[in-house]
Every structure is written in structure tokens, then in C-alpha cells.
PDB file of C-alpha atoms in Angstrom:
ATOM      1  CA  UNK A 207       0.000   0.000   0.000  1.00 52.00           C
ATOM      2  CA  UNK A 208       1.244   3.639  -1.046  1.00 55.00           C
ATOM      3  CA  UNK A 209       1.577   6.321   1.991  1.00 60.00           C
ATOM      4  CA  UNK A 210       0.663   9.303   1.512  1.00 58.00           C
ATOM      5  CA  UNK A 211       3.946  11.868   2.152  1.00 64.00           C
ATOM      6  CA  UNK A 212       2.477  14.283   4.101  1.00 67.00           C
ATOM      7  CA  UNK A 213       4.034  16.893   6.241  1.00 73.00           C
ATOM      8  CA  UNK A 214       2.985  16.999   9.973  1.00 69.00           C
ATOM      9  CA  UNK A 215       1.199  19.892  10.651  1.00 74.00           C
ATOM     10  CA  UNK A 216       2.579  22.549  13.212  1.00 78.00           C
ATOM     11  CA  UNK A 217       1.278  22.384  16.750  1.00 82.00           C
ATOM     12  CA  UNK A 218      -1.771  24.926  17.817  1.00 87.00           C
ATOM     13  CA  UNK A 219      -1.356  27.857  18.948  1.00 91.00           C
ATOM     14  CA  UNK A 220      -3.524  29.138  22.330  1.00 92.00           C
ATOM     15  CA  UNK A 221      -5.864  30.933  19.789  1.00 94.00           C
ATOM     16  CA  UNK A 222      -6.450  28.029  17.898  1.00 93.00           C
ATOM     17  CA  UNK A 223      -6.843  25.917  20.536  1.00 91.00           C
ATOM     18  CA  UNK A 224      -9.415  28.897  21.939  1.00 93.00           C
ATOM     19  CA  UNK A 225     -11.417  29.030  18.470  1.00 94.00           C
ATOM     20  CA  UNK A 226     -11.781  25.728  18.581  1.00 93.00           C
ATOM     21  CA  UNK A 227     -13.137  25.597  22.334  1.00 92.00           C
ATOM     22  CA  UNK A 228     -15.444  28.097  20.663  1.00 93.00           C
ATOM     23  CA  UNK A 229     -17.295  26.189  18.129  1.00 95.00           C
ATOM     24  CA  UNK A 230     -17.219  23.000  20.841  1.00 93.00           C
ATOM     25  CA  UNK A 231     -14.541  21.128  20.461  1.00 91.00           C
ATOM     26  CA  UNK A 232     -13.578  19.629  24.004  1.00 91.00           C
ATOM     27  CA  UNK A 233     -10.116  19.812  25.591  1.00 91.00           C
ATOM     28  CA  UNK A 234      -8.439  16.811  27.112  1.00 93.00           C
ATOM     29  CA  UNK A 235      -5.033  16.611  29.200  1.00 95.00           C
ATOM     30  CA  UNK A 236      -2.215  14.350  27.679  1.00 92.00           C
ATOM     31  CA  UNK A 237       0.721  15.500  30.127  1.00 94.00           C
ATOM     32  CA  UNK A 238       3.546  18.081  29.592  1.00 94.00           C
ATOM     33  CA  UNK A 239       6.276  16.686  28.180  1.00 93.00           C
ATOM     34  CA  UNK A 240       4.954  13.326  26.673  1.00 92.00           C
ATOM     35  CA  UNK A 241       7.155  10.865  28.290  1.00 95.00           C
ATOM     36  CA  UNK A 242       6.588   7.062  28.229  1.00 95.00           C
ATOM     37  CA  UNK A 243       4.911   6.803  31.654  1.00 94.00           C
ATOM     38  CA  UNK A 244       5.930   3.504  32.519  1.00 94.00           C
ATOM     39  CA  UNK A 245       9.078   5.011  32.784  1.00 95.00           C
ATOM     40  CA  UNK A 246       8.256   7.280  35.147  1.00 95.00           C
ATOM     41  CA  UNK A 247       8.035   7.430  39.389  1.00 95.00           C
ATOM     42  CA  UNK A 248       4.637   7.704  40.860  1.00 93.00           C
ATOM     43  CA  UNK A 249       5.526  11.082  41.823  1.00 95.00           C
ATOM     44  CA  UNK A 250       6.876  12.202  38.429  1.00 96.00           C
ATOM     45  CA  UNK A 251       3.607  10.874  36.902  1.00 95.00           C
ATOM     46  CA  UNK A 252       1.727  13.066  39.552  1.00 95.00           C
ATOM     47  CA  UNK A 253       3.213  15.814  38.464  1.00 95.00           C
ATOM     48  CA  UNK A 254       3.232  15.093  34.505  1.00 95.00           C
ATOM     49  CA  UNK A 255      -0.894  14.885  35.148  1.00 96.00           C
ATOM     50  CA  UNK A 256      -1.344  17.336  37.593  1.00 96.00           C
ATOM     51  CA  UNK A 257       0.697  20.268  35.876  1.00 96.00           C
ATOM     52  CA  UNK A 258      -1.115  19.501  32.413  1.00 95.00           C
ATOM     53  CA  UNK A 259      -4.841  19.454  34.230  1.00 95.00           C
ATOM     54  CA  UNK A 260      -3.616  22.964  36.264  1.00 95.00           C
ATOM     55  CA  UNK A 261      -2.575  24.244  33.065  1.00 93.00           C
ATOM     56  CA  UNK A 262      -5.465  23.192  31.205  1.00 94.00           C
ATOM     57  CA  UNK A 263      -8.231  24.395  33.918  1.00 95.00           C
ATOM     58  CA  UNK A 264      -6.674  27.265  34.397  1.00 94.00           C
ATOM     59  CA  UNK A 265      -7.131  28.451  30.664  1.00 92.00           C
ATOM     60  CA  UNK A 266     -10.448  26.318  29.525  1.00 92.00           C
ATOM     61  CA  UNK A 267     -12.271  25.709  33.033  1.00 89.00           C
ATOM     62  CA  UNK A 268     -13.195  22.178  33.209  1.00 87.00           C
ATOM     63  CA  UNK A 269     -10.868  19.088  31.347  1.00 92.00           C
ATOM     64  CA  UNK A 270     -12.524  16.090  32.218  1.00 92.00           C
ATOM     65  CA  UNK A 271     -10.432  13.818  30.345  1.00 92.00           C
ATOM     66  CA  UNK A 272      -6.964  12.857  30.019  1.00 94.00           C
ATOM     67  CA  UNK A 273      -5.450  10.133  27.632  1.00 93.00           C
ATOM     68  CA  UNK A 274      -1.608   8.878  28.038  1.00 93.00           C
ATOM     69  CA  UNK A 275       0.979   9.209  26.090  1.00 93.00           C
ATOM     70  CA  UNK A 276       2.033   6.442  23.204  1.00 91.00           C
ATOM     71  CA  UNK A 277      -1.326   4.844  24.231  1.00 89.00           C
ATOM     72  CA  UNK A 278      -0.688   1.132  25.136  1.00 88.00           C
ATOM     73  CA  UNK A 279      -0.512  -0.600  28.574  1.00 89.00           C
ATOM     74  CA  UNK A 280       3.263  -0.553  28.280  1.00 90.00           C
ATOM     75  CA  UNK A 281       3.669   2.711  27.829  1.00 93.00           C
ATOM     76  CA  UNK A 282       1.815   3.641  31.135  1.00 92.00           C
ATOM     77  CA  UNK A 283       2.309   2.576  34.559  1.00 91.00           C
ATOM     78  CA  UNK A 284      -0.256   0.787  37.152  1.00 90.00           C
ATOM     79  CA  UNK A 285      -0.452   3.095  39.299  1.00 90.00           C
ATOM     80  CA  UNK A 286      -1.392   5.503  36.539  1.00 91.00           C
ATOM     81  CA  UNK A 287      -5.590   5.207  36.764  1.00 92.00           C
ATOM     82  CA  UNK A 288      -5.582   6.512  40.747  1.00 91.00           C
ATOM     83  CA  UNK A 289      -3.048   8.996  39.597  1.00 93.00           C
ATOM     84  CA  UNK A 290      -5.136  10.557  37.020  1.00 94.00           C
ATOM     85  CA  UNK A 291      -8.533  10.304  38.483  1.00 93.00           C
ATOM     86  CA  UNK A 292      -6.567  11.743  41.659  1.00 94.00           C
ATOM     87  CA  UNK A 293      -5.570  14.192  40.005  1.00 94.00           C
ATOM     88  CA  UNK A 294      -9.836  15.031  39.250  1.00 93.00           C
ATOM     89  CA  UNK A 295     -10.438  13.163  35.616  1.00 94.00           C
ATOM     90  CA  UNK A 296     -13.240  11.679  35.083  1.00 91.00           C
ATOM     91  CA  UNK A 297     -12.214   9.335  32.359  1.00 90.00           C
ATOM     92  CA  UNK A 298      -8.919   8.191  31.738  1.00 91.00           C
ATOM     93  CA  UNK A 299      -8.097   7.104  27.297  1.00 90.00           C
ATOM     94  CA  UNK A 300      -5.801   4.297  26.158  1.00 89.00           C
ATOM     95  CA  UNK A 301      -5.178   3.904  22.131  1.00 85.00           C
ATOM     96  CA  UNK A 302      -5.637   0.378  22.761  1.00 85.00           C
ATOM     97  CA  UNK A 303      -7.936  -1.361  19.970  1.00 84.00           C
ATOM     98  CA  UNK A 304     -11.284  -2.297  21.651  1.00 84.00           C
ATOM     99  CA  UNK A 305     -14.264  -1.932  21.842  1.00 81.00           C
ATOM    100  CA  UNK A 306     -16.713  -1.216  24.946  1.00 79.00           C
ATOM    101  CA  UNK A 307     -19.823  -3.782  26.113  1.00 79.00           C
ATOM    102  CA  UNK A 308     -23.092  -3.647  27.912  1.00 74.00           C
ATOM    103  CA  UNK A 309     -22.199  -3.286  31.441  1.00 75.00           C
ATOM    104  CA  UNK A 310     -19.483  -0.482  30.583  1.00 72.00           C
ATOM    105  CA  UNK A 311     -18.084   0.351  34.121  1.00 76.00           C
ATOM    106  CA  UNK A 312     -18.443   3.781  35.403  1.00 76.00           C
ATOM    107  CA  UNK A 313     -15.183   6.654  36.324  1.00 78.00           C
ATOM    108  CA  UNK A 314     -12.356   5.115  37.554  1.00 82.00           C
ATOM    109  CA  UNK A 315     -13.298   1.380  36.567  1.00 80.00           C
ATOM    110  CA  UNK A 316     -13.495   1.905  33.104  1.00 83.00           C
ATOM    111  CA  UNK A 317     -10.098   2.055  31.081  1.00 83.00           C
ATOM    112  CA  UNK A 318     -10.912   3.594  27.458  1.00 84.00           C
ATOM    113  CA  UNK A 319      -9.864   1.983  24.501  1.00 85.00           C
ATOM    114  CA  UNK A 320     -10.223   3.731  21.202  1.00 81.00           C
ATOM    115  CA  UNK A 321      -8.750   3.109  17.530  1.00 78.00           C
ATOM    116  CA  UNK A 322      -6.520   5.346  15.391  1.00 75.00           C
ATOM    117  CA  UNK A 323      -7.887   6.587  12.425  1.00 78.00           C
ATOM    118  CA  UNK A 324      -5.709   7.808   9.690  1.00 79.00           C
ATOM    119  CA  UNK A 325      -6.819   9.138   6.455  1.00 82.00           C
ATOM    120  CA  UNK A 326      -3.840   7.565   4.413  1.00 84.00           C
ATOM    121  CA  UNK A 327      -5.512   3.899   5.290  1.00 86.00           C
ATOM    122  CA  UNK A 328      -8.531   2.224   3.313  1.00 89.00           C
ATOM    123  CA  UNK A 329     -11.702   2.145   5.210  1.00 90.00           C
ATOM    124  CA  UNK A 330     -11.971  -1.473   4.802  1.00 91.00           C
ATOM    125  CA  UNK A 331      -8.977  -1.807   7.458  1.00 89.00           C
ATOM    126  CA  UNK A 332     -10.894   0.359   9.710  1.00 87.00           C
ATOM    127  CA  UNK A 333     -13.823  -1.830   9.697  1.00 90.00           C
ATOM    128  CA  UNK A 334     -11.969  -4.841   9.725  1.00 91.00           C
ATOM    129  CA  UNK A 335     -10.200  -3.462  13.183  1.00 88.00           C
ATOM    130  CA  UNK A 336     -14.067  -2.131  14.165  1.00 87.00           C
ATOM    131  CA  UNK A 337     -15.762  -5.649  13.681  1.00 90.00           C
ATOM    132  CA  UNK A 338     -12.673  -7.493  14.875  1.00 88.00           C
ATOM    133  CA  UNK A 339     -13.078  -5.654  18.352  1.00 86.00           C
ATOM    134  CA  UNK A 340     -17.108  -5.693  18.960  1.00 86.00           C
ATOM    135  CA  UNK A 341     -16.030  -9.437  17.972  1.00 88.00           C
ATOM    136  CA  UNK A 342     -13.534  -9.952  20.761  1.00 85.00           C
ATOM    137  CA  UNK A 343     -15.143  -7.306  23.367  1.00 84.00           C
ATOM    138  CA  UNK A 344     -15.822  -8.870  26.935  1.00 82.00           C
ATOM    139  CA  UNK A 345     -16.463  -7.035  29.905  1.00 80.00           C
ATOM    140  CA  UNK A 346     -13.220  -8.075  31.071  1.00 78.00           C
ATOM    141  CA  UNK A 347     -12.071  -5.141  27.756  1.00 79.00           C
ATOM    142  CA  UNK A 348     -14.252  -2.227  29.834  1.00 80.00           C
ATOM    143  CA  UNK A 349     -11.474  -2.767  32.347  1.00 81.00           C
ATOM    144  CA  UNK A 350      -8.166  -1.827  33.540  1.00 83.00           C
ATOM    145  CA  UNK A 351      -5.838  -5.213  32.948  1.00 82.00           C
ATOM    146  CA  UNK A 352      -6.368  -7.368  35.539  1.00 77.00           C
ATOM    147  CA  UNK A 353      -3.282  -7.008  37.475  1.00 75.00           C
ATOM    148  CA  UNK A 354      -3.165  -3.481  37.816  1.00 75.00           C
ATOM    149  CA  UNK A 355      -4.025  -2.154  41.638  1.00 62.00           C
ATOM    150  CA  UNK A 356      -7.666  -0.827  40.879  1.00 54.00           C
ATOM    151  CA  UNK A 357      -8.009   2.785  40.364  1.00 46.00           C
TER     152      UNK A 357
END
């Protein structure tokens, strides 16, 4: 398959990022300096999450949400979920394929998952990966894994 070559755009700007408040888009928290969490101390990932909420509120009022850098379970840390909800999230976003099922948890039980979706790819790999996870979801998927400390 052919990719597309196509320059990254530049980041927003605060007046972008305002405008777009504006018309309703909704502001989420992602950290400050986008490290791989599971890297991280429980005390640096306090402060990676708290700084980028403080920031955040302080400018736009309320950011309920927050997703992690790099998006998988590897890439964040278990103690992660009571970090961010601690930190006054109410949802907390994975890029982990899945899909959610009846009996989707609430808050701090429920660990997002969510799909990329790039323009350069065919929509028939985006449904494949859409079927393939209502195909595979459990309500074990609505969940943090398993042995992770609950959040």
C-alpha cells in the first residue's frame, strides 16, 4: 500500500486551541512533556498529570479527560488510573484497539480503549479493526488489565 507523504502539521497555537473551544470542540489533558509513563516514578507521573490538568483548567475551566501518552498498557504505569482520576479526571483514554460492552463500568473502573484513524488507510482496514473488536469485546475489555491495583 502507497503512503501518503504528508508533512505533519505545526502544533496549535492558544488561539487556535481557543477558536476551537469556541465552536465545541472539548479539551483533554495528555501531560507536559509526553514521556513514556511507565518510565516514570509515581511522583513524576503526579506531576506530569497534575501540571497539564492545572494548566489546562486554568485556561479552559473544566478538562474532564486525560489520555496517556504512546497509548498502550506498556507505555503507562499501574499506578497511573488513581493517579489521574486523583488528580480530578473523570475518564482516563488508552489507544488500545477495543471496543466497549453492555455493562461499561463507570469513572475510575473503566479504562478507554479507542482506535486510530488515519486518512492515508482504506476504510476497509478500519472496519476490519471495528468488527474485529465488537467481535472480541468482553467485559473483562471495559477494564483496567487485571493485574493493575484498581483505580
Amino acid at each position: 500500500m502507497a503512503r501518503l507523504n504528508i508533512e505533519p502539521e505545526p502544533f496549535l497555537d492558544w488561539d487556535e486551541v481557543d477558536g476551537m473551544v469556541k465552536r465545541g470542540h472539548e479539551v483533554g489533558a495528555h501531560t507536559m512533556t509526553h514521556p513514556v509513563m511507565a518510565k516514570l516514578t509515581a511522583a513524576e507521573i503526579e506531576e506530569e498529570v497534575g501540571e497539564s490538568g492545572r494548566l489546562l483548567r486554568a485556561r479552559f475551566g473544566g478538562v474532564p479527560h486525560f489520555a496517556w501518552p504512546f497509548g498502550h498498557f506498556r507505555h503507562f504505569h499501574p499506578a497511573g488510573p488513581g493517579l489521574v482520576f486523583g488528580a480530578g479526571f473523570e475518564s482516563c483514554a488508552s489507544g488500545t484497539r477495543g471496543c466497549h460492552v453492555v455493562g461499561v463500568p463507570k469513572g475510575e473502573d473503566l479504562c478507554i480503549r479507542r482506535d486510530l484513524i488515519s486518512l492515508d488507510e482504506p476504510v476497509s482496514q478500519h472496519l476490519y479493526f471495528w468488527a474485529r473488536n465488537a467481535r472480541l469485546a468482553t467485559a473483562g475489555t471495559n477494564h483496567w488489565p487485571q493485574e493493575w491495583p484498581t483505580a
